[in-house]
Amino acid sequence: MKFDYDATYFNPTDVLECGQIFRFEPFREGYRVYSADKDCYVYTDGAKTVVESGDSDYFYNYFDLARDYSEIISHARSFNVAALNDACEKAKGVRLLNQNREEMIYSFIISQNNNIPRIKGIISRICTGLGQKMPSPFGEFYAFPTSAALASEEPEYYKALGAGYRDSFISDTAKRIRAEGISQLENLSYDELKKQLLTYRGIGPKVADCICLFGFGKRDAFPVDTWIEKLYREDFGGELTDRKKINTYFTSLFGEYSGYVQQYLFYAKRSNL
DNA sequence: CTCCAGGCTTTAG
DNA sequence: CTAAAGCATGGA
């Protein structure tokens, strides 16, 4: 029900504020974190980070605790890129979460051309409206809705929750997943999975990369958004403007470490660490 | 007022 | 194929 871990490469603030998750909030001495229909309480004293939950196996995997992040940091430093070395130093407490697949699909559809505080609000209202109420030692909460629940509402519902023009993207995708499931998306390579995700209305290259990276563990994905574009220009001296080419530039440079590197860079840049 | 936010779909050329 | 318009919303 409770386990602790060396805090050097597991800092709750870094993990939660780096932009990969939209459902968490300050709680007691740390944070309350929600994933699908589960929740946990995570906090640190600076030396050890503690996770308390009713499902330790789930959150052990969720926080990617089987992976050695000291190896990832040292590999990232081996690229000898100044901006990346700087990001590694400031953001070394980041870990890549293994999140719920369907939750990632809807969350990142909502994220497009949007800002993180507003994304959080929209997702929170969707959970309250359509999610199942769950008991927890830390207090009741609402689960992320199933695709069936999401498919039961029309675009107007999501519009009313502030989703804007993404309203039909949510309901269309929910209806498709309710009908098809997502099992056909499992056990695919990154390239194959991305190709499949691009067939959903509302999922483009960047959103697909985020879903691959955060929902399906495809660490060779490198999402390129407005912050990465800015960083590419300012810190890598890049001249390309086409996001697809910028994506290729980074993935061919960082290979299997692309996803980790992307998070270190994104977090350090966006949070101005 | 304009500009921007973890961009995408649609339409025009 | 690439380029650009249009898109909801809210904060700076």
Short mmCIF file of C-alpha atoms (C1' of nucleotides) in Angstrom, two decimals, chain A residues 19 116 165 204 207 227 262, chain B residues 4-10:
data_model
loop_
_atom_site.label_atom_id
_atom_site.label_comp_id
_atom_site.label_asym_id
_atom_site.label_seq_id
_atom_site.Cartn_x
_atom_site.Cartn_y
_atom_site.Cartn_z
CA GLY A 19 3.26 18.47 -18.91
CA ILE A 116 -2.34 23.51 -19.83
CA TYR A 165 -14.18 23.34 -31.42
CA GLY A 204 -2.60 14.87 -35.86
CA VAL A 207 -1.13 14.54 -30.52
CA TRP A 227 7.46 25.07 -27.08
CA GLN A 262 11.91 15.66 -25.10
"C1'" DC B 4 -0.97 32.85 -27.62
"C1'" DA B 5 -1.78 28.10 -25.87
"C1'" DG B 6 1.54 20.66 -25.75
"C1'" DG B 7 -2.56 21.79 -33.62
"C1'" DC B 8 -5.92 19.94 -36.43
"C1'" DT B 9 -9.29 19.72 -40.41
"C1'" DT B 10 -10.66 21.65 -44.44
#
